[in-house]
CSV table of C-alpha atoms in Angstrom, one decimal:
chain,number,residue,atom,x,y,z
A,291,MET,CA,9.8,22.8,8.3
A,292,PRO,CA,12.3,20.4,6.8
A,293,PHE,CA,11.0,18.1,4.1
A,294,PHE,CA,12.1,15.5,1.6
A,295,SER,CA,12.7,16.7,-2.0
A,296,PRO,CA,9.6,18.0,-3.7
A,297,SER,CA,9.2,15.0,-6.0
A,298,VAL,CA,9.4,12.6,-3.0
A,299,GLU,CA,6.8,14.7,-1.1
A,300,THR,CA,4.5,14.5,-4.1
A,301,LEU,CA,5.0,10.7,-4.3
A,302,ILE,CA,4.2,10.3,-0.6
A,303,THR,CA,1.1,12.5,-1.0
A,304,GLU,CA,-0.1,10.4,-4.0
A,305,LEU,CA,0.5,7.1,-2.2
A,306,ASN,CA,-1.1,8.4,0.9
A,307,LYS,CA,-4.4,8.9,-1.1
A,308,MET,CA,-4.8,5.2,-1.5
A,309,PRO,CA,-7.2,3.3,0.9
A,310,GLY,CA,-5.4,1.8,3.9
A,311,ILE,CA,-2.2,3.6,3.2
A,312,GLY,CA,-1.4,6.1,6.0
A,313,ARG,CA,1.3,8.8,5.9
A,314,LYS,CA,3.9,6.4,7.5
A,315,SER,CA,3.1,3.6,5.0
A,316,ALA,CA,3.3,6.0,2.2
A,317,GLN,CA,6.7,7.1,3.3
A,318,ARG,CA,7.9,3.5,3.6
A,319,LEU,CA,6.6,2.7,0.1
A,320,ALA,CA,8.2,5.9,-1.3
A,321,PHE,CA,11.6,4.9,0.1
A,322,TYR,CA,11.1,1.4,-1.3
A,323,LEU,CA,10.4,2.9,-4.7
A,324,LEU,CA,13.5,5.1,-4.4
A,325,LYS,CA,15.7,2.2,-3.5
A,326,ILE,CA,14.7,-0.4,-6.2
A,327,PRO,CA,16.2,-0.2,-9.7
A,328,LYS,CA,14.6,2.3,-12.0
A,329,ASP,CA,13.1,-0.2,-14.4
A,330,GLU,CA,11.3,-2.0,-11.5
A,331,ALA,CA,9.8,1.2,-10.2
A,332,LEU,CA,8.8,2.3,-13.7
A,333,ALA,CA,7.1,-1.1,-14.3
A,334,LEU,CA,4.6,-0.1,-11.6
A,335,ALA,CA,4.1,3.4,-13.1
A,336,LYS,CA,3.5,1.7,-16.5
A,337,ALA,CA,1.1,-0.8,-15.0
A,338,ILE,CA,-1.0,2.0,-13.6
A,339,THR,CA,-1.0,3.9,-16.9
A,340,SER,CA,-1.7,0.8,-18.9
A,341,VAL,CA,-4.7,-0.2,-16.7
A,342,LYS,CA,-6.2,3.3,-17.0
A,343,GLU,CA,-5.8,3.2,-20.8
A,344,LYS,CA,-6.9,-0.3,-21.5
A,345,VAL,CA,-9.4,-1.3,-18.8
A,346,SER,CA,-13.0,-0.1,-18.6
A,347,PHE,CA,-16.3,-1.5,-17.4
A,348,CYS,CA,-18.4,-3.8,-19.5
A,349,THR,CA,-21.5,-1.8,-20.6
A,350,ILE,CA,-23.7,-4.9,-20.0
A,351,CYS,CA,-22.5,-6.4,-16.7
A,352,PHE,CA,-20.2,-3.7,-15.4
A,353,ASN,CA,-17.3,-6.1,-14.7
A,354,ILE,CA,-13.9,-4.8,-15.5
A,355,THR,CA,-12.7,-5.7,-19.0
A,356,GLU,CA,-10.3,-4.8,-21.8
A,357,GLU,CA,-13.0,-5.5,-24.4
A,358,ASP,CA,-16.6,-4.3,-24.4
A,359,PRO,CA,-18.7,-6.4,-23.9
A,360,CYS,CA,-16.6,-8.6,-21.6
A,361,HIS,CA,-15.7,-12.2,-22.4
A,362,ILE,CA,-18.5,-13.5,-20.2
A,363,CYS,CA,-21.2,-11.4,-21.8
A,364,ARG,CA,-19.9,-12.3,-25.2
A,365,ASP,CA,-19.8,-16.0,-24.5
A,366,GLY,CA,-22.8,-17.6,-26.3
A,367,THR,CA,-22.5,-20.8,-24.3
A,368,ARG,CA,-23.3,-19.1,-21.0
A,369,ASP,CA,-26.9,-19.3,-19.8
A,370,PRO,CA,-28.6,-15.9,-20.4
A,371,THR,CA,-31.5,-16.8,-18.2
A,372,VAL,CA,-29.6,-16.7,-14.9
A,373,LEU,CA,-27.9,-13.6,-13.6
A,374,CYS,CA,-25.6,-13.6,-10.6
A,375,VAL,CA,-25.5,-10.2,-8.9
A,376,VAL,CA,-22.3,-9.4,-7.1
A,377,GLU,CA,-20.8,-6.3,-5.5
A,378,LYS,CA,-17.4,-6.1,-7.2
A,379,PRO,CA,-15.3,-7.6,-10.0
A,380,SER,CA,-13.2,-9.7,-7.7
A,381,ASP,CA,-16.5,-11.4,-6.6
A,382,VAL,CA,-17.0,-12.5,-10.3
A,383,ILE,CA,-13.5,-14.2,-10.1
A,384,ALA,CA,-14.5,-15.9,-6.9
A,385,VAL,CA,-17.7,-17.3,-8.4
A,386,GLU,CA,-15.9,-18.3,-11.6
A,387,LYS,CA,-13.4,-20.2,-9.6
A,388,THR,CA,-16.1,-22.6,-8.4
A,389,SER,CA,-16.7,-23.6,-12.1
A,390,GLY,CA,-20.3,-24.4,-10.9
A,391,PHE,CA,-22.0,-21.3,-12.3
A,392,LYS,CA,-22.7,-21.1,-16.0
A,393,GLY,CA,-25.0,-18.1,-16.1
A,394,ARG,CA,-24.0,-14.4,-16.4
A,395,PHE,CA,-23.1,-11.7,-14.0
A,396,HIS,CA,-24.2,-8.2,-12.9
A,397,VAL,CA,-21.6,-6.2,-11.0
A,398,LEU,CA,-23.3,-3.6,-8.7
A,399,GLY,CA,-20.1,-1.7,-7.9
A,400,GLY,CA,-20.6,-1.9,-4.2
A,401,ALA,CA,-23.4,-2.5,-1.6
A,402,LEU,CA,-26.0,-0.1,-0.1
A,403,SER,CA,-24.4,1.8,2.7
A,404,PRO,CA,-26.3,5.0,3.7
A,405,LEU,CA,-23.6,6.0,6.2
A,406,ASP,CA,-21.0,6.1,3.4
A,407,GLY,CA,-23.5,7.9,1.1
A,408,ILE,CA,-24.0,4.8,-1.1
A,409,GLY,CA,-27.7,4.6,-2.2
A,410,PRO,CA,-29.3,2.8,-5.1
A,411,ASP,CA,-28.2,5.5,-7.5
A,412,GLU,CA,-24.5,4.9,-6.7
A,413,LEU,CA,-24.9,1.2,-7.7
A,414,LYS,CA,-25.8,-0.3,-11.1
A,415,VAL,CA,-29.4,-1.0,-9.9
A,416,LYS,CA,-31.3,0.7,-12.8
A,417,GLU,CA,-29.0,-1.1,-15.2
A,418,LEU,CA,-29.9,-4.4,-13.5
A,419,LEU,CA,-33.6,-3.7,-13.9
A,420,ALA,CA,-33.1,-2.8,-17.5
A,421,ARG,CA,-31.6,-6.3,-18.1
A,422,LEU,CA,-34.9,-8.0,-17.0
A,423,ASP,CA,-36.3,-8.0,-20.5
A,424,GLY,CA,-38.1,-11.4,-20.3
A,425,GLN,CA,-35.1,-13.6,-21.1
A,426,VAL,CA,-33.9,-13.6,-17.5
A,427,LYS,CA,-35.6,-16.2,-15.4
A,428,GLU,CA,-33.6,-16.1,-12.2
A,429,ILE,CA,-31.6,-13.6,-10.3
A,430,ILE,CA,-29.1,-15.0,-7.8
A,431,LEU,CA,-28.2,-12.3,-5.2
A,432,ALA,CA,-24.6,-13.0,-4.3
A,433,THR,CA,-23.8,-9.8,-2.4
A,434,ASN,CA,-21.6,-10.2,0.6
A,435,PRO,CA,-23.1,-11.9,3.7
A,436,ASN,CA,-22.6,-8.9,5.9
A,437,ALA,CA,-24.9,-6.0,6.9
A,438,GLU,CA,-24.6,-4.0,3.7
A,439,GLY,CA,-24.8,-7.0,1.4
A,440,GLU,CA,-27.8,-8.4,3.2
A,441,ALA,CA,-29.6,-5.0,3.0
A,442,THR,CA,-28.7,-4.8,-0.7
A,443,ALA,CA,-30.0,-8.3,-1.4
A,444,LEU,CA,-33.3,-7.5,0.5
A,445,PHE,CA,-33.6,-4.2,-1.4
A,446,LEU,CA,-33.1,-5.8,-4.8
A,447,SER,CA,-35.4,-8.8,-4.1
A,448,ARG,CA,-38.3,-6.4,-3.3
A,449,LEU,CA,-37.5,-4.4,-6.4
A,450,ILE,CA,-37.3,-7.4,-8.7
A,451,LYS,CA,-40.0,-9.8,-7.4
A,452,PRO,CA,-43.0,-7.8,-8.7
A,453,SER,CA,-41.6,-8.4,-12.2
A,454,GLY,CA,-42.2,-12.2,-11.7
A,455,VAL,CA,-38.5,-13.1,-12.0
A,456,LYS,CA,-37.4,-15.8,-9.6
A,457,VAL,CA,-35.1,-14.2,-7.0
A,458,SER,CA,-32.7,-16.3,-4.9
A,459,ARG,CA,-30.0,-15.6,-2.3
A,460,ILE,CA,-26.8,-17.6,-2.0
A,461,ALA,CA,-27.0,-19.9,1.1
A,462,ARG,CA,-25.5,-18.7,4.3
A,463,GLY,CA,-22.9,-21.4,4.1
A,464,LEU,CA,-20.6,-18.4,4.2
A,465,PRO,CA,-19.8,-17.2,7.6
A,466,MET,CA,-21.4,-13.8,8.5
A,467,GLY,CA,-19.2,-10.8,8.5
A,468,SER,CA,-16.7,-12.2,6.0
A,469,ASP,CA,-16.1,-11.2,2.5
A,470,LEU,CA,-17.2,-13.1,-0.6
A,471,ASP,CA,-13.8,-13.2,-2.3
A,472,LEU,CA,-12.1,-14.5,0.9
A,473,ALA,CA,-14.4,-17.6,0.9
A,474,ASP,CA,-12.9,-21.0,0.0
A,475,GLU,CA,-14.2,-22.5,-3.2
A,476,MET,CA,-16.1,-25.4,-1.5
A,477,THR,CA,-18.0,-23.0,0.8
A,478,LEU,CA,-18.9,-20.8,-2.1
A,479,THR,CA,-20.0,-23.8,-4.2
A,480,ARG,CA,-22.3,-25.0,-1.4
A,481,ALA,CA,-23.6,-21.5,-1.0
A,482,ILE,CA,-24.6,-21.3,-4.6
A,483,GLU,CA,-26.1,-24.9,-4.7
A,484,GLY,CA,-28.1,-24.1,-1.5
A,485,ARG,CA,-29.6,-20.9,-2.6
A,486,ILE,CA,-33.1,-20.3,-1.3
A,487,GLU,CA,-35.9,-18.5,-3.1
A,488,ILE,CA,-37.1,-15.4,-1.3
A,489,PRO,CA,-40.8,-15.9,-0.6
B,212,MET,CA,-8.2,-20.4,-14.0
B,213,PRO,CA,-10.4,-17.3,-14.3
B,214,PHE,CA,-8.5,-14.0,-14.0
B,215,PHE,CA,-8.8,-10.3,-14.3
B,216,SER,CA,-7.8,-8.7,-17.6
B,217,PRO,CA,-4.0,-9.0,-18.3
B,218,SER,CA,-3.3,-5.4,-17.5
B,219,VAL,CA,-5.1,-5.6,-14.2
B,220,GLU,CA,-3.2,-8.8,-13.3
B,221,THR,CA,0.1,-7.0,-14.1
B,222,LEU,CA,-0.9,-4.1,-11.9
B,223,ILE,CA,-1.8,-6.4,-9.0
B,224,THR,CA,1.5,-8.2,-9.5
B,225,GLU,CA,3.5,-4.9,-9.4
B,226,LEU,CA,1.6,-3.6,-6.4
B,227,ASN,CA,2.1,-7.0,-4.7
B,228,LYS,CA,5.9,-6.5,-4.9
B,229,MET,CA,5.9,-3.6,-2.5
B,230,PRO,CA,6.7,-4.2,1.2
B,231,GLY,CA,3.7,-4.9,3.4
B,232,ILE,CA,1.4,-5.2,0.4
B,233,GLY,CA,0.0,-8.7,0.1
B,234,ARG,CA,-2.0,-10.1,-2.8
B,235,LYS,CA,-5.3,-9.1,-1.2
B,236,SER,CA,-4.2,-5.5,-0.5
B,237,ALA,CA,-2.7,-5.3,-4.0
B,238,GLN,CA,-6.1,-6.3,-5.4
B,239,ARG,CA,-7.9,-3.7,-3.3
B,240,LEU,CA,-5.4,-1.0,-4.4
B,241,ALA,CA,-5.7,-2.1,-8.1
B,242,PHE,CA,-9.5,-1.7,-7.9
B,243,TYR,CA,-9.2,1.6,-6.2
B,244,LEU,CA,-6.9,2.8,-9.1
B,245,LEU,CA,-9.5,1.4,-11.6
B,246,LYS,CA,-12.3,3.3,-9.9
B,247,ILE,CA,-10.8,6.8,-9.5
B,248,PRO,CA,-10.7,9.3,-12.4
B,249,LYS,CA,-7.9,8.7,-14.9
B,250,ASP,CA,-6.0,11.9,-14.1
B,251,GLU,CA,-5.8,11.0,-10.4
B,252,ALA,CA,-4.4,7.5,-11.1
B,253,LEU,CA,-2.0,8.9,-13.7
B,254,ALA,CA,-0.8,11.5,-11.0
B,255,LEU,CA,0.5,8.5,-9.0
B,256,ALA,CA,2.2,7.0,-12.1
B,257,LYS,CA,3.8,10.3,-12.9
B,258,ALA,CA,5.0,10.8,-9.3
B,259,ILE,CA,6.8,7.5,-9.4
B,260,THR,CA,8.4,8.2,-12.8
B,261,SER,CA,9.3,11.7,-11.6
B,262,VAL,CA,11.0,10.5,-8.4
B,263,LYS,CA,13.1,7.9,-10.3
B,264,GLU,CA,14.1,10.6,-12.8
B,265,LYS,CA,14.9,13.4,-10.4
B,266,VAL,CA,15.9,11.9,-7.0
B,267,SER,CA,19.1,10.2,-6.2
B,268,PHE,CA,21.3,9.7,-3.2
B,269,CYS,CA,23.8,12.4,-2.1
B,270,THR,CA,27.3,11.1,-2.9
B,271,ILE,CA,28.5,12.6,0.4
B,272,CYS,CA,25.9,11.8,3.1
B,273,PHE,CA,23.6,9.3,1.1
B,274,ASN,CA,20.5,11.2,2.0
B,275,ILE,CA,17.9,11.4,-0.8
B,276,THR,CA,18.2,14.6,-2.9
B,277,GLU,CA,17.3,16.2,-6.2
B,278,GLU,CA,20.7,17.9,-6.4
B,279,ASP,CA,24.1,16.3,-5.6
B,280,PRO,CA,25.5,17.2,-3.1
B,281,CYS,CA,22.3,17.6,-1.0
B,282,HIS,CA,21.3,21.0,0.5
B,283,ILE,CA,22.7,20.1,3.9
B,284,CYS,CA,26.1,19.0,2.5
B,285,ARG,CA,26.2,22.2,0.4
B,286,ASP,CA,25.3,24.4,3.3
B,287,GLY,CA,28.5,26.2,4.4
B,288,THR,CA,26.9,27.4,7.7
B,289,ARG,CA,26.6,23.8,8.9
B,290,ASP,CA,29.3,22.6,11.3
B,291,PRO,CA,31.5,20.1,9.4
B,292,THR,CA,33.1,18.8,12.6
B,293,VAL,CA,30.0,16.9,13.8
B,294,LEU,CA,28.4,14.0,12.0
B,295,CYS,CA,25.0,12.6,13.0
B,296,VAL,CA,24.8,9.0,11.8
B,297,VAL,CA,21.2,7.8,11.1
B,298,GLU,CA,19.6,4.7,9.5
B,299,LYS,CA,17.4,6.3,6.9
B,300,PRO,CA,16.4,9.6,5.2
B,301,SER,CA,13.3,10.0,7.3
B,302,ASP,CA,15.5,10.1,10.4
B,303,VAL,CA,17.3,13.1,8.9
B,304,ILE,CA,14.0,14.9,8.7
B,305,ALA,CA,13.2,13.9,12.3
B,306,VAL,CA,16.5,15.3,13.6
B,307,GLU,CA,16.1,18.4,11.4
B,308,LYS,CA,12.7,19.1,12.9
B,309,THR,CA,14.3,19.6,16.3
B,310,SER,CA,16.2,22.6,14.9
B,311,GLY,CA,18.9,21.9,17.6
B,312,PHE,CA,21.4,20.1,15.4
B,313,LYS,CA,23.7,22.2,13.2
B,314,GLY,CA,26.2,19.6,12.1
B,315,ARG,CA,26.0,17.3,9.1
B,316,PHE,CA,24.5,13.8,8.5
B,317,HIS,CA,25.5,10.4,7.3
B,318,VAL,CA,22.7,8.0,6.2
B,319,LEU,CA,23.7,4.3,6.6
B,320,GLY,CA,20.7,3.0,4.6
B,321,GLY,CA,19.6,0.6,7.3
B,322,ALA,CA,20.9,-1.2,10.4
B,323,LEU,CA,22.9,-4.4,10.8
B,324,SER,CA,20.6,-7.3,10.7
B,325,PRO,CA,22.4,-10.6,10.0
B,326,LEU,CA,19.1,-12.5,9.8
B,327,ASP,CA,18.0,-10.3,6.9
B,328,GLY,CA,21.4,-10.6,5.3
B,329,ILE,CA,22.3,-7.0,6.1
B,330,GLY,CA,26.0,-6.8,7.1
B,331,PRO,CA,28.4,-3.8,7.1
B,332,ASP,CA,28.9,-4.1,3.3
B,333,GLU,CA,25.2,-3.5,2.7
B,334,LEU,CA,25.4,-0.2,4.7
B,335,LYS,CA,27.4,3.0,3.9
B,336,VAL,CA,30.0,2.1,6.6
B,337,LYS,CA,33.1,2.3,4.3
B,338,GLU,CA,31.8,5.7,3.1
B,339,LEU,CA,31.4,6.9,6.7
B,340,LEU,CA,35.0,5.9,7.6
B,341,ALA,CA,36.2,7.7,4.4
B,342,ARG,CA,34.7,10.9,5.8
B,343,LEU,CA,36.9,10.8,8.9
B,344,ASP,CA,39.6,12.9,7.3
B,345,GLY,CA,40.7,14.9,10.3
B,346,GLN,CA,38.0,17.6,10.0
B,347,VAL,CA,35.4,15.5,11.8
B,348,LYS,CA,35.7,15.8,15.6
B,349,GLU,CA,32.5,14.0,16.8
B,350,ILE,CA,30.2,11.2,15.5
B,351,ILE,CA,26.7,11.1,17.1
B,352,LEU,CA,25.3,7.6,16.6
B,353,ALA,CA,21.6,8.2,16.1
B,354,THR,CA,20.6,4.7,15.0
B,355,ASN,CA,17.2,3.4,16.3
B,356,PRO,CA,17.1,2.4,20.0
B,357,ASN,CA,16.2,-1.2,19.1
B,358,ALA,CA,18.2,-4.4,18.8
B,359,GLU,CA,19.5,-3.7,15.2
B,360,GLY,CA,20.2,-0.1,15.9
B,361,GLU,CA,22.0,-0.7,19.2
B,362,ALA,CA,24.1,-3.4,17.5
B,363,THR,CA,24.9,-1.1,14.7
B,364,ALA,CA,25.9,1.7,17.1
B,365,LEU,CA,28.2,-0.6,19.1
B,366,PHE,CA,29.8,-1.9,15.8
B,367,LEU,CA,30.4,1.6,14.5
B,368,SER,CA,31.8,2.9,17.8
B,369,ARG,CA,34.4,0.1,18.0
B,370,LEU,CA,35.3,0.8,14.4
B,371,ILE,CA,35.6,4.6,14.8
B,372,LYS,CA,37.1,5.0,18.3
B,373,PRO,CA,40.6,3.9,17.4
B,374,SER,CA,40.8,6.8,15.0
B,375,GLY,CA,40.6,9.2,18.0
B,376,VAL,CA,37.3,10.7,16.9
B,377,LYS,CA,34.8,11.3,19.8
B,378,VAL,CA,31.9,8.9,19.5
B,379,SER,CA,28.5,9.6,21.2
B,380,ARG,CA,25.2,7.8,21.3
B,381,ILE,CA,21.8,9.6,21.6
B,382,ALA,CA,20.3,9.3,25.0
B,383,ARG,CA,18.0,6.4,25.7
B,384,GLY,CA,15.4,7.2,28.3
B,385,LEU,CA,11.8,8.1,29.0
B,386,PRO,CA,10.1,10.0,26.3
B,387,MET,CA,8.8,13.4,27.3
B,388,GLY,CA,5.2,13.5,28.4
B,389,SER,CA,5.3,9.8,29.3
B,390,ASP,CA,4.6,8.1,32.6
B,391,LEU,CA,7.2,6.2,34.7
B,392,ASP,CA,5.0,3.2,35.4
B,393,LEU,CA,4.1,2.8,31.7
B,394,ALA,CA,7.8,2.6,30.6
B,395,ASP,CA,9.2,-0.8,29.7
B,396,GLU,CA,12.0,-2.2,31.9
B,397,MET,CA,14.6,-1.7,29.2
B,398,THR,CA,13.8,1.9,28.7
B,399,LEU,CA,13.8,2.6,32.5
B,400,THR,CA,17.1,0.7,32.9
B,401,ARG,CA,18.6,2.9,30.2
B,402,ALA,CA,17.1,6.1,31.8
B,403,ILE,CA,18.6,5.3,35.2
B,404,GLU,CA,22.0,4.3,33.7
B,405,GLY,CA,22.0,7.5,31.6
B,406,ARG,CA,21.0,9.8,34.5
B,407,ILE,CA,22.5,13.3,34.3
B,408,GLU,CA,23.7,15.1,37.4
B,409,ILE,CA,21.8,18.3,38.1
B,410,PRO,CA,24.3,21.0,38.5
């Protein structure tokens, strides 16, 4: 069986592990990395190393951060009575871009998806409930407007409502089946303004 | 403008530089790398570093190799009178898998593509001509059977033929296991043109 040199094979295998990168793409990327100047390729290697050394998850909201707690959790001017619950860190960025939300966040780390083996224990649900210490008055459920996100929102609203905290869901100004961080800012702003309390 | 932590932004930027990886894919890959255990992410960083330290191009055939000359150019049992000219290192692997070719290779590093700014000077053409030292009796042009590859083969054959070396082109025809009425016209035309008399 002919093969590339051992280190090229290793690189292809490692690239191939990434989501959406098949064997052919991994090969293409490996050859690209072989072709470019050494310092450019090493910049990528260094960026990966640096991210794993510096970046962790905020112990309060579970957003990614280089300092714990993150800059939003540390920001005293942000309203501590409203929590916006999102699936992933890039959703925090999407909401922040609207400039319309001045509360705080809670990053679940995904959405309920039984088929993928993701239940409440795989998400930061316990940690969300632990934050309902009386100061929080409203939870805005900003999970994605798709099947998993809707199920997660419903699940969370049933879990939180007994505690008396107001629970709202971003308005479905967002087209169904899309992804929160792909939405344009205006749509997302409308969606937040138009949130409806879950009765 | 809200943003991820500086090191995450750097990682996204570096991933985004790779071919076929847009900003969104780069973000997805960055979050994947953030999520997985540290040693798994560092394995990728190490693979990149290792490849840039160990792998270079064979100074004879320009295939990728950890030793110069590469194992094919060093192999005294390989026929030095036949050169198979291919576009890229993975094409060498493809030909090697057939086990039917016992000559040597020459890797061009691409195909002519004026629109992409790739002319003869961007490929190892001069280096190919320099190898025609009298020992080489046949050049098999195994560039891809697409517009760029065909143009490259035509260009090379016109360049090499005056030197008296035999120049051949891999057969274009119907792939084994395929169906005649599923073949495109171009392939079928080539298959009929390239028909071989049954002895």
